[in-house]
Short mmCIF file of C-alpha atoms (C1' of nucleotides) in Angstrom, two decimals:
data_model
loop_
_atom_site.label_atom_id
_atom_site.label_comp_id
_atom_site.label_asym_id
_atom_site.label_seq_id
_atom_site.Cartn_x
_atom_site.Cartn_y
_atom_site.Cartn_z
CA MET A 1 144.54 100.66 87.22
CA ALA A 2 144.52 100.30 90.97
CA SER A 3 142.94 103.72 91.17
CA ASP A 4 140.36 102.61 88.66
CA SER A 5 139.23 99.74 90.77
CA GLN A 6 139.24 102.03 93.74
CA GLN A 7 137.08 104.55 92.05
CA SER A 8 134.43 101.99 91.19
CA GLN A 9 134.42 100.78 94.85
CA ILE A 10 134.43 103.95 96.82
CA SER A 11 130.97 105.39 96.84
CA LEU A 12 131.59 108.83 95.48
CA ARG A 13 128.20 110.23 94.81
CA PRO A 14 126.82 112.70 97.29
CA LEU A 15 125.51 114.78 94.49
CA GLU A 16 121.98 113.70 93.75
CA ARG A 17 120.42 117.07 92.98
CA ASP A 18 116.93 116.12 94.03
CA GLY A 19 113.85 117.46 92.31
CA PHE A 20 111.19 119.30 94.15
CA ALA A 21 109.49 116.16 95.24
CA THR A 22 112.36 115.08 97.43
CA ARG A 23 112.73 118.49 98.97
CA ILE A 24 109.04 118.64 99.66
CA LEU A 25 109.23 115.32 101.41
CA LYS A 26 112.12 116.47 103.57
CA SER A 27 110.30 119.64 104.45
CA LEU A 28 107.16 117.68 105.29
CA THR A 29 109.18 115.27 107.46
CA ALA A 30 110.50 118.21 109.47
CA TYR A 31 106.99 119.63 109.72
CA ILE A 32 105.56 116.29 110.93
CA GLN A 33 108.24 115.97 113.56
CA ALA A 34 107.76 119.55 114.72
CA ALA A 35 103.97 119.21 114.85
CA GLU A 36 104.33 115.77 116.51
CA LEU A 37 101.96 114.15 114.08
CA LYS A 38 101.33 110.49 114.80
CA ALA A 39 100.05 107.65 112.64
CA GLY A 40 96.42 108.33 111.79
CA ASP A 41 96.71 112.18 111.99
CA ARG A 42 95.65 114.24 109.03
CA LEU A 43 98.18 116.19 107.06
CA PRO A 44 97.47 119.70 105.73
CA THR A 45 95.46 119.76 102.50
CA GLU A 46 97.30 119.65 99.17
CA ARG A 47 96.35 123.24 98.47
CA ALA A 48 97.64 124.39 101.87
CA LEU A 49 100.90 122.53 101.41
CA ALA A 50 101.34 124.04 97.98
CA ALA A 51 100.70 127.51 99.25
CA GLN A 52 102.98 127.20 102.29
CA LEU A 53 105.79 125.53 100.38
CA GLY A 54 105.53 127.91 97.50
CA VAL A 55 105.05 125.24 94.88
CA GLY A 56 102.29 124.09 92.62
CA ARG A 57 99.72 121.67 93.76
CA SER A 58 100.56 119.05 91.11
CA THR A 59 104.14 118.98 92.52
CA VAL A 60 102.79 118.37 96.00
CA ARG A 61 100.56 115.71 94.67
CA GLU A 62 103.43 113.82 92.98
CA ALA A 63 105.37 113.98 96.26
CA LEU A 64 102.48 112.62 98.26
CA GLN A 65 101.92 109.96 95.58
CA THR A 66 105.41 108.81 96.26
CA TRP A 67 104.75 108.65 99.93
CA GLN A 68 101.66 106.62 99.38
CA ALA A 69 103.57 104.19 97.21
CA MET A 70 105.96 103.76 100.07
CA GLY A 71 103.09 103.18 102.48
CA LEU A 72 103.77 106.28 104.56
CA VAL A 73 100.46 108.01 103.95
CA GLN A 74 97.01 107.05 103.02
CA ILE A 75 95.21 109.42 100.69
CA ARG A 76 91.43 109.40 100.93
CA LYS A 77 89.45 111.16 98.26
CA GLY A 78 87.21 113.82 99.64
CA SER A 79 88.59 113.50 103.09
CA GLY A 80 92.31 114.23 103.22
CA THR A 81 95.79 112.68 103.52
CA TYR A 82 96.56 110.71 106.63
CA LEU A 83 99.82 109.53 108.15
CA ALA A 84 99.97 105.76 108.00
CA GLN A 85 103.17 105.40 110.03
CA ASP A 86 105.12 107.23 112.51
CA ILE A 87 107.74 109.06 110.51
CA ARG A 88 111.20 110.02 111.65
CA ALA A 89 113.98 111.69 109.80
CA THR A 90 116.01 108.54 110.12
CA SER A 91 113.56 106.25 108.47
CA LEU A 92 114.82 104.28 105.49
CA HIS A 93 112.26 103.28 102.89
CA VAL A 94 113.01 100.52 100.43
CA PRO A 95 110.75 99.04 97.80
CA VAL A 96 110.90 95.26 97.63
CA THR A 97 109.78 93.50 94.52
CA ILE A 98 108.61 89.91 94.83
CA ASN A 99 107.78 87.72 91.90
CA LEU A 100 104.76 85.70 92.80
CA GLU A 101 105.64 82.48 91.17
CA ARG A 102 103.91 79.26 92.11
CA GLU A 103 106.38 78.61 94.91
CA ALA A 104 106.31 82.02 96.40
CA VAL A 105 104.23 80.91 99.37
CA LEU A 106 106.52 78.00 100.16
CA ASN A 107 109.51 80.29 99.75
CA SER A 108 108.02 82.75 102.16
CA LEU A 109 107.38 79.88 104.58
CA GLU A 110 111.03 78.94 104.35
CA LEU A 111 111.98 82.52 105.13
CA ARG A 112 109.50 82.55 107.94
CA ARG A 113 110.99 79.38 109.48
CA ALA A 114 114.42 80.90 109.30
CA ILE A 115 113.55 84.13 111.09
CA GLU A 116 110.84 82.93 113.42
CA THR A 117 113.04 80.16 114.95
CA ASP A 118 115.65 82.78 115.61
CA ALA A 119 113.05 85.20 116.91
CA ALA A 120 111.66 82.56 119.33
CA ARG A 121 115.13 81.78 120.52
CA LEU A 122 115.85 85.46 121.18
CA ALA A 123 112.49 85.95 122.84
CA ALA A 124 113.08 83.05 125.19
CA ARG A 125 116.53 84.36 125.93
CA ARG A 126 115.45 87.88 126.71
CA GLY A 127 112.22 86.89 128.44
CA ARG A 128 110.98 90.37 129.19
CA ALA A 129 107.99 90.21 131.43
CA GLU A 130 106.12 92.79 129.37
CA ASP A 131 106.65 90.85 126.17
CA VAL A 132 105.75 87.62 127.73
CA GLU A 133 102.53 89.10 129.02
CA ARG A 134 101.51 90.34 125.63
CA ILE A 135 102.18 86.91 124.15
CA ARG A 136 100.07 85.35 126.82
CA ALA A 137 97.18 87.74 126.18
CA ALA A 138 97.34 87.08 122.39
CA LEU A 139 97.44 83.35 123.03
CA GLU A 140 94.30 83.41 125.15
CA GLU A 141 92.46 85.54 122.71
CA MET A 142 93.42 83.19 119.96
CA GLU A 143 92.33 80.11 121.96
CA ALA A 144 89.05 81.75 122.81
CA ALA A 145 88.32 82.78 119.23
CA TYR A 146 89.24 79.28 118.02
CA ALA A 147 86.95 77.64 120.54
CA ALA A 148 84.17 79.94 119.58
CA HIS A 149 84.36 79.96 115.76
CA GLY A 150 86.72 77.26 114.79
CA PHE A 151 89.17 79.69 113.35
CA ALA A 152 91.32 82.60 114.56
CA ILE A 153 93.27 83.94 111.72
CA ARG A 154 93.65 87.48 112.98
CA GLN A 155 94.44 86.39 116.51
CA ASP A 156 97.01 83.92 115.23
CA ARG A 157 98.71 86.75 113.38
CA THR A 158 98.63 88.97 116.49
CA PHE A 159 100.19 86.12 118.53
CA HIS A 160 103.13 85.70 116.14
CA GLU A 161 103.59 89.42 115.92
CA ALA A 162 103.90 89.52 119.67
CA MET A 163 106.48 86.82 119.32
CA PHE A 164 108.52 88.82 116.83
CA THR A 165 108.21 91.92 118.93
CA ALA A 166 109.55 89.97 121.93
CA SER A 167 112.68 89.05 119.95
CA GLY A 168 113.90 92.60 120.32
CA ASN A 169 114.80 92.81 116.67
CA PRO A 170 112.34 95.10 114.93
CA LEU A 171 113.48 93.83 111.51
CA TYR A 172 111.94 90.48 112.20
CA LEU A 173 108.50 92.00 112.89
CA GLN A 174 108.83 94.16 109.82
CA ILE A 175 109.60 91.32 107.45
CA PHE A 176 106.84 89.29 108.97
CA GLN A 177 104.28 92.08 108.62
CA GLN A 178 105.34 93.66 105.40
CA ILE A 179 106.60 90.73 103.40
CA ILE A 180 105.46 87.32 104.65
CA THR A 181 101.91 88.22 105.43
CA ARG A 182 101.51 90.16 102.21
CA ILE A 183 102.64 87.22 100.16
CA SER A 184 100.19 85.07 102.03
CA ASP A 185 97.40 87.65 101.52
CA ALA A 186 98.15 88.01 97.82
CA PHE A 187 98.07 84.25 97.52
CA ASN A 188 94.87 83.85 99.40
CA GLY A 189 93.24 86.69 97.62
CA SER A 190 93.45 84.76 94.35
CA ARG A 191 91.69 81.73 95.76
CA GLU A 192 88.15 80.82 96.47
CA ASN A 193 88.62 79.73 100.01
CA PRO A 194 91.15 81.76 101.93
CA PHE A 195 91.10 79.50 104.96
CA VAL A 196 93.37 76.92 103.60
CA THR A 197 95.18 76.20 106.81
CA GLU A 198 92.18 75.95 109.00
CA PRO A 199 91.57 72.26 109.06
CA TYR A 200 95.05 71.99 110.55
CA ALA A 201 94.66 74.68 113.09
CA ASP A 202 93.54 72.42 115.88
CA GLU A 203 96.72 70.39 115.47
CA SER A 204 98.98 73.39 115.81
CA GLN A 205 96.88 75.00 118.53
CA PRO A 206 98.68 73.15 121.41
CA ASP A 207 102.08 74.05 120.00
CA HIS A 208 101.22 77.70 120.19
CA ARG A 209 100.72 77.17 123.94
CA ARG A 210 104.00 75.24 124.21
CA LEU A 211 105.73 78.09 122.32
CA TYR A 212 104.41 80.58 124.88
CA GLU A 213 105.43 78.39 127.85
CA ALA A 214 108.93 77.87 126.46
CA VAL A 215 109.42 81.60 125.95
CA ALA A 216 108.03 82.32 129.47
CA GLU A 217 110.42 79.73 130.98
CA GLY A 218 113.43 80.86 128.96
CA ASP A 219 113.62 77.46 127.20
CA GLU A 220 115.31 78.45 123.94
CA ALA A 221 115.42 74.96 122.49
CA GLY A 222 111.78 74.31 123.37
CA ALA A 223 110.71 77.62 121.77
CA VAL A 224 112.58 76.78 118.57
CA ALA A 225 111.07 73.30 118.48
CA ALA A 226 107.54 74.62 118.96
CA VAL A 227 108.01 77.09 116.01
CA MET A 228 109.35 74.25 113.89
CA ARG A 229 106.24 72.16 114.54
CA ILE A 230 103.87 75.10 113.92
CA ILE A 231 105.43 75.85 110.59
CA ASP A 232 105.44 72.19 109.70
CA PHE A 233 101.65 72.16 110.07
CA VAL A 234 101.31 75.23 107.88
CA GLU A 235 103.54 73.74 105.28
CA ALA A 236 101.72 70.42 105.34
CA ALA A 237 98.44 72.27 104.88
CA LEU A 238 99.82 74.25 101.94
CA ARG A 239 101.24 71.21 100.20
CA HIS A 240 98.05 69.25 100.76
CA ASP A 241 96.01 72.09 99.40
CA GLN A 242 98.02 72.71 96.22
CA MET B 1 77.39 88.18 118.43
CA ALA B 2 78.97 85.25 116.77
CA SER B 3 78.14 86.82 113.40
CA ASP B 4 79.75 90.05 114.50
CA SER B 5 83.06 88.40 115.27
CA GLN B 6 82.77 86.53 112.01
CA GLN B 7 82.18 89.62 110.03
CA SER B 8 85.33 91.18 111.41
CA GLN B 9 87.33 88.06 110.46
CA ILE B 10 86.11 87.16 107.06
CA SER B 11 87.84 89.38 104.58
CA LEU B 12 84.89 90.92 102.81
CA ARG B 13 86.40 93.55 100.72
CA PRO B 14 87.01 92.73 97.10
CA LEU B 15 85.81 96.23 96.21
CA GLU B 16 88.84 98.51 95.89
CA ARG B 17 87.70 100.75 93.13
CA ASP B 18 91.19 101.83 91.96
CA GLY B 19 91.82 105.26 90.71
CA PHE B 20 93.18 105.94 87.29
CA ALA B 21 96.74 105.56 88.44
CA THR B 22 96.30 101.87 89.29
CA ARG B 23 94.53 101.20 86.02
CA ILE B 24 97.24 103.02 84.11
CA LEU B 25 99.82 100.81 85.73
CA LYS B 26 97.96 97.67 84.81
CA SER B 27 97.65 98.77 81.28
CA LEU B 28 101.30 99.67 81.18
CA THR B 29 102.24 96.28 82.61
CA ALA B 30 100.31 94.61 79.84
CA TYR B 31 101.95 96.79 77.26
CA ILE B 32 105.42 96.10 78.60
CA GLN B 33 104.81 92.40 78.46
CA ALA B 34 103.32 92.54 75.01
CA ALA B 35 106.17 94.72 73.69
CA GLU B 36 108.66 92.47 75.54
CA LEU B 37 110.42 95.44 77.16
CA LYS B 38 113.37 94.57 79.36
CA ALA B 39 115.21 96.40 82.08
CA GLY B 40 116.92 99.42 80.58
CA ASP B 41 114.41 99.86 77.69
CA ARG B 42 112.71 103.17 77.25
CA LEU B 43 108.96 103.54 77.80
CA PRO B 44 106.78 105.76 75.62
CA THR B 45 106.88 109.44 76.51
CA GLU B 46 104.43 110.89 79.04
CA ARG B 47 102.61 112.69 76.31
CA ALA B 48 102.29 109.57 74.19
CA LEU B 49 101.03 107.52 77.11
CA ALA B 50 98.48 110.24 78.01
CA ALA B 51 97.22 110.39 74.38
CA GLN B 52 97.08 106.55 73.91
CA LEU B 53 95.44 105.94 77.28
CA GLY B 54 93.06 108.84 76.85
CA VAL B 55 94.01 110.47 80.17
CA GLY B 56 95.75 113.64 81.19
CA ARG B 57 99.49 113.86 81.32
CA SER B 58 99.45 114.74 85.00
CA THR B 59 97.64 111.45 85.70
CA VAL B 60 100.23 109.59 83.78
CA ARG B 61 102.98 111.37 85.72
CA GLU B 62 101.47 110.46 89.08
CA ALA B 63 101.33 106.79 88.03
CA LEU B 64 104.95 106.83 86.87
CA GLN B 65 105.98 108.59 89.98
CA THR B 66 104.51 105.69 91.91
CA TRP B 67 106.49 103.24 89.92
CA GLN B 68 109.63 105.22 90.42
CA ALA B 69 109.08 105.15 94.19
CA MET B 70 108.81 101.36 93.91
CA GLY B 71 112.05 101.27 91.98
CA LEU B 72 110.45 99.91 88.82
CA VAL B 73 111.37 102.74 86.49
CA GLN B 74 113.98 105.48 86.41
CA ILE B 75 112.77 108.82 85.17
CA ARG B 76 115.45 110.95 83.50
CA LYS B 77 114.64 114.54 82.76
CA GLY B 78 115.03 115.42 79.12
CA SER B 79 115.64 111.91 78.14
CA GLY B 80 112.71 109.65 78.99
CA THR B 81 111.47 106.99 81.41
CA TYR B 82 113.37 103.76 81.51
CA LEU B 83 112.52 100.34 82.95
CA ALA B 84 114.64 99.46 85.93
CA GLN B 85 113.46 95.94 86.37
CA ASP B 86 111.91 93.20 84.39
CA ILE B 87 108.19 93.53 85.15
CA ARG B 88 105.66 90.71 85.10
CA ALA B 89 102.02 90.93 85.79
CA THR B 90 102.55 88.69 88.85
CA SER B 91 105.04 90.95 90.56
CA LEU B 92 104.19 92.14 94.05
CA HIS B 93 105.68 95.37 95.17
CA VAL B 94 105.84 96.04 98.86
CA PRO B 95 107.34 99.06 100.60
CA VAL B 96 109.41 98.35 103.63
CA THR B 97 110.12 100.98 106.17
CA ILE B 98 113.15 100.66 108.45
CA ASN B 99 113.95 102.79 111.30
CA LEU B 100 117.66 103.46 111.34
CA GLU B 101 118.32 103.40 114.99
CA ARG B 102 121.74 102.88 116.48
CA GLU B 103 121.38 99.09 116.49
CA ALA B 104 119.96 98.88 113.02
CA VAL B 105 123.17 97.40 111.58
CA LEU B 106 123.48 94.82 114.34
CA ASN B 107 119.83 93.91 113.86
CA SER B 108 120.40 93.54 110.19
CA LEU B 109 123.35 91.30 110.91
CA GLU B 110 121.16 89.14 113.13
CA LEU B 111 118.70 88.84 110.27
CA ARG B 112 121.46 88.08 107.85
CA ARG B 113 122.79 85.31 110.10
CA ALA B 114 119.32 83.72 110.25
CA ILE B 115 118.76 83.69 106.49
CA GLU B 116 122.31 83.14 105.30
CA THR B 117 122.86 80.06 107.41
CA ASP B 118 119.64 78.62 106.01
CA ALA B 119 120.64 79.73 102.46
CA ALA B 120 124.00 78.06 102.81
CA ARG B 121 122.42 74.87 104.08
CA LEU B 122 120.00 74.83 101.13
CA ALA B 123 122.79 75.63 98.63
CA ALA B 124 124.84 72.75 99.91
CA ARG B 125 121.83 70.47 99.81
CA ARG B 126 120.95 71.41 96.23
CA GLY B 127 124.49 71.64 94.92
CA ARG B 128 123.57 72.65 91.42
CA ALA B 129 126.69 72.60 89.27
CA GLU B 130 125.82 75.89 87.69
CA ASP B 131 125.36 77.65 91.01
CA VAL B 132 128.55 76.13 92.46
CA GLU B 133 130.45 77.33 89.47
CA ARG B 134 129.22 80.91 89.87
CA ILE B 135 130.20 80.87 93.53
CA ARG B 136 133.64 79.66 92.59
CA ALA B 137 134.03 82.39 89.98
CA ALA B 138 132.96 85.03 92.52
CA LEU B 139 135.31 83.60 95.16
CA GLU B 140 138.26 83.73 92.90
CA GLU B 141 137.55 87.29 91.74
CA MET B 142 137.22 88.27 95.39
CA GLU B 143 140.46 86.64 96.35
CA ALA B 144 142.25 88.29 93.44
CA ALA B 145 140.90 91.69 94.28
CA TYR B 146 141.81 91.32 97.90
CA ALA B 147 145.34 90.26 97.06
CA ALA B 148 145.66 93.24 94.75
CA HIS B 149 144.11 96.05 96.75
CA GLY B 150 143.62 94.78 100.23
CA PHE B 151 139.88 95.09 99.99
CA ALA B 152 137.14 93.55 97.83
CA ILE B 153 133.85 94.93 98.96
CA ARG B 154 132.02 94.66 95.69
CA GLN B 155 133.35 91.18 95.04
CA ASP B 156 132.45 90.07 98.53
CA ARG B 157 128.88 91.15 97.91
CA THR B 158 128.82 89.29 94.63
CA PHE B 159 130.05 86.19 96.31
CA HIS B 160 127.33 86.22 98.92
CA GLU B 161 124.73 87.04 96.29
CA ALA B 162 125.82 83.94 94.41
CA MET B 163 125.33 82.01 97.70
CA PHE B 164 121.82 83.29 98.10
CA THR B 165 121.00 82.55 94.51
CA ALA B 166 122.22 78.99 94.96
CA SER B 167 119.80 78.53 97.79
CA GLY B 168 116.97 78.43 95.28
CA ASN B 169 114.83 80.72 97.37
CA PRO B 170 114.65 84.10 95.56
CA LEU B 171 113.32 85.81 98.68
CA TYR B 172 116.65 85.33 100.44
CA LEU B 173 118.48 87.11 97.63
CA GLN B 174 115.95 89.91 97.62
CA ILE B 175 116.13 90.51 101.31
CA PHE B 176 119.86 90.54 101.14
CA GLN B 177 120.04 92.86 98.19
CA GLN B 178 117.16 95.21 99.05
CA ILE B 179 117.26 95.32 102.81
CA ILE B 180 120.46 94.16 104.43
CA THR B 181 122.85 95.82 102.00
CA ARG B 182 120.80 99.03 101.97
CA ILE B 183 120.96 99.26 105.70
CA SER B 184 124.69 98.73 105.54
CA ASP B 185 125.05 101.30 102.83
CA ALA B 186 122.94 103.84 104.69
CA PHE B 187 125.02 103.28 107.76
CA ASN B 188 128.39 103.51 105.91
CA GLY B 189 127.22 106.59 104.02
CA SER B 190 127.05 108.54 107.30
CA ARG B 191 130.57 107.62 108.38
CA GLU B 192 133.96 108.95 107.44
CA ASN B 193 135.50 105.63 106.55
CA PRO B 194 133.18 103.18 104.94
CA PHE B 195 135.68 100.30 105.12
CA VAL B 196 134.89 99.46 108.71
CA THR B 197 135.19 95.74 108.23
CA GLU B 198 138.40 95.80 106.21
CA PRO B 199 140.92 95.13 108.91
CA TYR B 200 139.09 91.88 109.63
CA ALA B 201 138.72 90.86 106.02
CA ASP B 202 141.90 88.76 105.89
CA GLU B 203 140.62 86.73 108.85
CA SER B 204 137.31 85.92 107.15
CA GLN B 205 138.89 85.36 103.79
CA PRO B 206 139.75 81.64 104.34
CA ASP B 207 136.21 81.04 105.66
CA HIS B 208 134.78 82.22 102.37
CA ARG B 209 136.74 79.52 100.62
CA ARG B 210 135.61 76.95 103.18
CA LEU B 211 132.06 78.00 102.62
CA TYR B 212 132.48 77.48 98.87
CA GLU B 213 134.07 74.04 99.43
CA ALA B 214 131.35 72.99 101.83
CA VAL B 215 128.67 73.95 99.31
CA ALA B 216 130.50 72.21 96.53
CA GLU B 217 130.81 69.03 98.61
CA GLY B 218 127.23 69.13 99.85
CA ASP B 219 128.41 69.56 103.42
CA GLU B 220 125.47 71.28 104.95
CA ALA B 221 126.88 71.57 108.49
CA GLY B 222 130.22 72.82 107.22
CA ALA B 223 128.52 75.47 105.13
CA VAL B 224 126.45 76.66 108.11
CA ALA B 225 129.53 76.78 110.28
CA ALA B 226 131.47 78.75 107.72
CA VAL B 227 128.66 81.32 107.46
CA MET B 228 128.58 81.59 111.21
CA ARG B 229 132.26 82.38 111.38
CA ILE B 230 132.11 84.94 108.59
CA ILE B 231 129.30 86.76 110.22
CA ASP B 232 131.10 86.55 113.58
CA PHE B 233 133.93 88.47 112.05
CA VAL B 234 131.69 91.11 110.66
CA GLU B 235 129.93 91.48 113.98
CA ALA B 236 133.24 91.72 115.83
CA ALA B 237 134.40 94.39 113.50
CA LEU B 238 131.22 96.33 113.97
CA ARG B 239 131.34 96.12 117.68
CA HIS B 240 134.91 97.08 117.77
CA ASP B 241 134.24 100.05 115.54
CA GLN B 242 131.31 101.54 117.44
"C1'" DA C 1 65.09 112.82 122.23
"C1'" DA C 2 66.80 109.79 118.71
"C1'" DA C 3 66.95 108.31 114.01
"C1'" DG C 4 67.37 109.30 109.42
"C1'" DG C 5 67.65 112.58 105.50
"C1'" DT C 6 69.55 116.82 103.14
"C1'" DG C 7 72.47 120.08 101.53
"C1'" DA C 8 76.66 123.12 101.44
"C1'" DG C 9 81.44 123.29 101.78
"C1'" DG C 10 85.87 121.00 101.85
"C1'" DT C 11 89.16 117.71 99.74
"C1'" DG C 12 91.31 114.78 96.64
"C1'" DG C 13 91.07 113.36 91.28
"C1'" DT C 14 91.58 114.73 86.70
"C1'" DC C 15 92.28 117.64 82.88
"C1'" DA C 16 94.12 121.23 79.56
"C1'" DG C 17 97.52 124.35 78.24
"C1'" DA C 18 101.50 126.75 78.99
"C1'" DC C 19 106.35 127.53 79.99
"C1'" DC C 20 110.96 126.01 81.86
"C1'" DA C 21 115.15 123.01 82.13
"C1'" DA C 22 117.84 119.15 80.81
"C1'" DT C 23 118.82 116.14 77.22
"C1'" DA C 24 119.03 114.36 72.56
"C1'" DT C 25 119.28 115.18 67.73
"C1'" DT C 26 120.36 117.48 63.77
"C1'" DA C 27 122.56 120.97 60.81
"C1'" DG C 28 126.33 123.72 59.93
"C1'" DG C 29 131.22 125.26 59.78
"C1'" DC C 30 135.96 124.22 60.08
"C1'" DG D 1 135.44 113.70 59.51
"C1'" DC D 2 134.92 116.21 63.78
"C1'" DC D 3 133.51 119.66 66.77
"C1'" DT D 4 130.00 123.19 67.56
"C1'" DA D 5 125.77 125.53 67.68
"C1'" DA D 6 120.85 125.58 66.59
"C1'" DT D 7 116.77 122.86 67.13
"C1'" DA D 8 113.56 119.29 68.67
"C1'" DT D 9 112.27 116.21 72.20
"C1'" DT D 10 111.30 115.04 76.94
"C1'" DG D 11 110.54 115.40 81.69
"C1'" DG D 12 109.45 119.26 85.61
"C1'" DT D 13 106.52 122.72 87.26
"C1'" DC D 14 102.72 126.01 87.43
"C1'" DT D 15 97.97 127.62 86.95
"C1'" DG D 16 93.20 127.43 86.99
"C1'" DA D 17 89.42 124.97 86.21
"C1'" DC D 18 85.90 121.32 86.92
"C1'" DC D 19 84.38 116.84 88.84
"C1'" DA D 20 83.50 113.17 92.35
"C1'" DC D 21 83.46 112.06 96.88
"C1'" DC D 22 83.35 112.80 101.77
"C1'" DT D 23 82.27 115.28 105.96
"C1'" DC D 24 79.38 117.48 109.02
"C1'" DA D 25 76.16 120.44 110.62
"C1'" DC D 26 71.39 121.27 110.11
"C1'" DC D 27 66.82 119.82 109.56
"C1'" DT D 28 62.91 116.69 109.23
"C1'" DT D 29 60.59 112.80 110.85
"C1'" DT D 30 59.35 109.43 114.10
#
DNA sequence: AAAGGTGAGGTGGTCAGACCAATATTAGGC
DNA sequence: GCCTAATATTGGTCTGACCACCTCACCTTT
């Protein structure tokens, strides 16, 4: 019986006899590394891949389709297949399914608060000059855009991305970019006016500057507090809007 | 000039003329909902889908391949295609790419600390009897398994999943299941002995019980503290092991 | 010389039909 | 009744064809 429990716990499954698709992707990964292809570069054509790999074109297509689903490549009809990310052999690709219930945006905001406060704290603790400089640049662009047009959605996103980058934990940036913003986009995409949070922007604008200053000065508590206030504003805007 | 900047900000792109694949998936989603198919159920055969949708079989295959990449279906040669998740029309599927550098596990632990402390706090605040009961059941199973075999990896995971469920924010559970544990698995898979944290398990065992008690009593601070100690042990084990 | 229009070739998108390999089902023998 | 072998079903792959779209060089027009 003890051995039974053990069997079900020890991961004993290095079998996985992959189909062609998996092998093609491995081969392609090796090729991409060897050829030093970067994001944006074009891959060989489907016909060329099929010929060089010695498989049918439909098989190549299914493999590439898989990569597209994982966001690794972008297939453009009539043009070619392009790398969408820098690919390394050690990359792990996981699909995440999110049920867009009514509270999905508020839930994502809760998640954002949890990770962004920590990210701000880490950023203030590290205080790398290079990171601080990038945050400052993003901040000034955001303030300029806001002064000019009254909104600065893209610049705001860039600012927070710089924050997450400065935390030194790439997972934070990934979750922000690939989960939180996508939920937000999906939510905004189904509404008439996507600029839900704009009327509140001028209230949170000063806090963005305080956040930058706190990070620059290594003030962890101040950075966390600034993030809390910023997210409070977003949350208030959302609740008011719903 | 102002209009230029505005153009680049306002999202003016509701075009996206999807290929067949996307339309097939939409149609399939509707069918699955209408037929009330649940996870584990078998989908119609590729040939049947092609005939009913009026498209070629290869097109159906590419669409299903996409779903498999997203983890929605499992395709079994010679048997059929099976639903791997309950699918709703409102589900959002995002691919997340993680670079498994050396520090990926420590990074994932940092992420886990950020979201699990918040999840524990929320769980203690809500204190739903049903959730508390499930946590208790998982705790007792874990303690029993640990007393019997000296390890309880699966039960430990179930316990924490019950915690995340009790938080009321499904995003937390998803990130734990689909990102954190997969990073951990990928890391363990490449090592001789996957039970890295086991020698430390008996130290963190009491804290699991304290975490349960804090949640049951609505003690938010106590729950957060217990999570912190648990993750401290895991982190210590990791650092010691590396 | 610069702007806009045109056409040929390249590339992904789709289809049909065929055969293979793994699995599931059925029919047969004990 | 149970095990086994023949058969049917289903996904996996290949081929070759045609279409729709994009690119880009070439040409016309201004």
